[in-house]
């Protein structure tokens, strides 16, 4: 069965600290897609990144970076120099299809990040 | 370029009633997925519509039904509401025709069942 686990329920940091959000996934598929979404208090899930299982190259986008490791089935997300505006619930998700033809997303429980000034 | 829009924003119903939620996908998108998000939980997949047909369904009872219209907009219907149906209902759109499996979400409809 496919499953996503975000063991950290809540994280609280002070502004400018670095913070890493953990994500561990389970799947029997050899090809799959992983995603990170951000959910601010407004409720809308905002897409952050998609990663294909064939591409293990880590990615940096501004203050955000992602570390994908197939060997440990992890797809962790780091925010460098956190800001108050980063406060939100962050979800890691796995697509149940290994191709690019859509399919459902399987979400973790989410990690609520609170960045204090 | 409008994103995914959902209506209404909030809704209060009583047990046993029926409700219809609406979703307009992002411009150019052809696929709509619906998710239920209980408080403090991750979204759970309800079903997905493509070419006006239900393409995939999650583990939800038949009380949950949907429809997709020729303009790609979609409705989610829930019959015989239960207290446990209280949740945030999220709609997401994507573009399968071009192999784009990124799902873009709306702000959701918050349903309260009393």
PDB file of C-alpha atoms in Angstrom, chain A residues 33 35 37 39 42-47 50 91 95-97 99-110, chain B residues 33 35 37 40-45 48 55-56 58 88 90 96-107:
ATOM      1  CA  UNK A  33       5.942  11.340  -8.308  1.00  0.00           C
ATOM      2  CA  UNK A  35       5.020  16.663  -4.202  1.00  0.00           C
ATOM      3  CA  UNK A  37       2.273  21.692  -0.901  1.00  0.00           C
ATOM      4  CA  UNK A  39      -1.476  25.393   3.142  1.00  0.00           C
ATOM      5  CA  UNK A  42      -6.710  30.715   3.966  1.00  0.00           C
ATOM      6  CA  UNK A  43      -7.029  27.007   3.188  1.00  0.00           C
ATOM      7  CA  UNK A  44      -5.784  26.857  -0.387  1.00  0.00           C
ATOM      8  CA  UNK A  45      -3.093  24.263  -1.032  1.00  0.00           C
ATOM      9  CA  UNK A  46      -0.215  25.938  -2.863  1.00  0.00           C
ATOM     10  CA  UNK A  47       1.988  23.757  -5.053  1.00  0.00           C
ATOM     11  CA  UNK A  50       7.160  17.987  -7.959  1.00  0.00           C
ATOM     12  CA  UNK A  91       2.038  18.582   3.127  1.00  0.00           C
ATOM     13  CA  UNK A  95       0.934  10.255  -6.721  1.00  0.00           C
ATOM     14  CA  UNK A  96      -0.552   6.789  -7.090  1.00  0.00           C
ATOM     15  CA  UNK A  97       0.416   6.707 -10.761  1.00  0.00           C
ATOM     16  CA  UNK A  99       3.207   8.050 -15.296  1.00  0.00           C
ATOM     17  CA  UNK A 100       2.317  11.667 -15.830  1.00  0.00           C
ATOM     18  CA  UNK A 101      -1.367  10.979 -16.417  1.00  0.00           C
ATOM     19  CA  UNK A 102      -2.721  12.326 -13.197  1.00  0.00           C
ATOM     20  CA  UNK A 103      -4.108  10.017 -10.564  1.00  0.00           C
ATOM     21  CA  UNK A 104      -4.878  10.675  -6.951  1.00  0.00           C
ATOM     22  CA  UNK A 105      -2.548  12.257  -4.464  1.00  0.00           C
ATOM     23  CA  UNK A 106      -1.863  10.489  -1.189  1.00  0.00           C
ATOM     24  CA  UNK A 107      -1.082  13.062   1.478  1.00  0.00           C
ATOM     25  CA  UNK A 108       0.770  12.902   4.736  1.00  0.00           C
ATOM     26  CA  UNK A 109      -0.770  14.291   7.915  1.00  0.00           C
ATOM     27  CA  UNK A 110       0.992  17.597   7.462  1.00  0.00           C
TER      28      UNK A 110
ATOM     29  CA  UNK B  33     -10.262  16.013  -8.505  1.00  0.00           C
ATOM     30  CA  UNK B  35     -10.611  15.894  -1.747  1.00  0.00           C
ATOM     31  CA  UNK B  37      -9.890  17.417   4.527  1.00  0.00           C
ATOM     32  CA  UNK B  40      -5.957  18.555  11.471  1.00  0.00           C
ATOM     33  CA  UNK B  41      -5.672  15.904   8.761  1.00  0.00           C
ATOM     34  CA  UNK B  42      -4.266  15.643   5.281  1.00  0.00           C
ATOM     35  CA  UNK B  43      -6.665  15.742   2.318  1.00  0.00           C
ATOM     36  CA  UNK B  44      -8.309  12.438   1.361  1.00  0.00           C
ATOM     37  CA  UNK B  45      -9.098  11.713  -2.293  1.00  0.00           C
ATOM     38  CA  UNK B  48     -11.477  12.445 -10.175  1.00  0.00           C
ATOM     39  CA  UNK B  55     -11.933   8.274 -13.796  1.00  0.00           C
ATOM     40  CA  UNK B  56     -10.923   7.157 -10.345  1.00  0.00           C
ATOM     41  CA  UNK B  58     -11.347   6.842  -3.418  1.00  0.00           C
ATOM     42  CA  UNK B  88     -13.031  21.345   4.132  1.00  0.00           C
ATOM     43  CA  UNK B  90     -10.989  20.914  -1.853  1.00  0.00           C
ATOM     44  CA  UNK B  96      -3.978  15.257 -18.347  1.00  0.00           C
ATOM     45  CA  UNK B  97      -3.983  15.820 -22.106  1.00  0.00           C
ATOM     46  CA  UNK B  98      -0.514  17.310 -21.879  1.00  0.00           C
ATOM     47  CA  UNK B  99       0.715  14.894 -19.256  1.00  0.00           C
ATOM     48  CA  UNK B 100       0.714  17.543 -16.571  1.00  0.00           C
ATOM     49  CA  UNK B 101       0.062  15.777 -13.290  1.00  0.00           C
ATOM     50  CA  UNK B 102       0.490  18.792 -11.048  1.00  0.00           C
ATOM     51  CA  UNK B 103      -2.802  19.418  -9.288  1.00  0.00           C
ATOM     52  CA  UNK B 104      -3.676  23.015  -8.490  1.00  0.00           C
ATOM     53  CA  UNK B 105      -6.098  23.558  -5.641  1.00  0.00           C
ATOM     54  CA  UNK B 106      -8.860  25.994  -4.859  1.00  0.00           C
ATOM     55  CA  UNK B 107      -9.434  27.560  -1.446  1.00  0.00           C
TER      56      UNK B 107
END
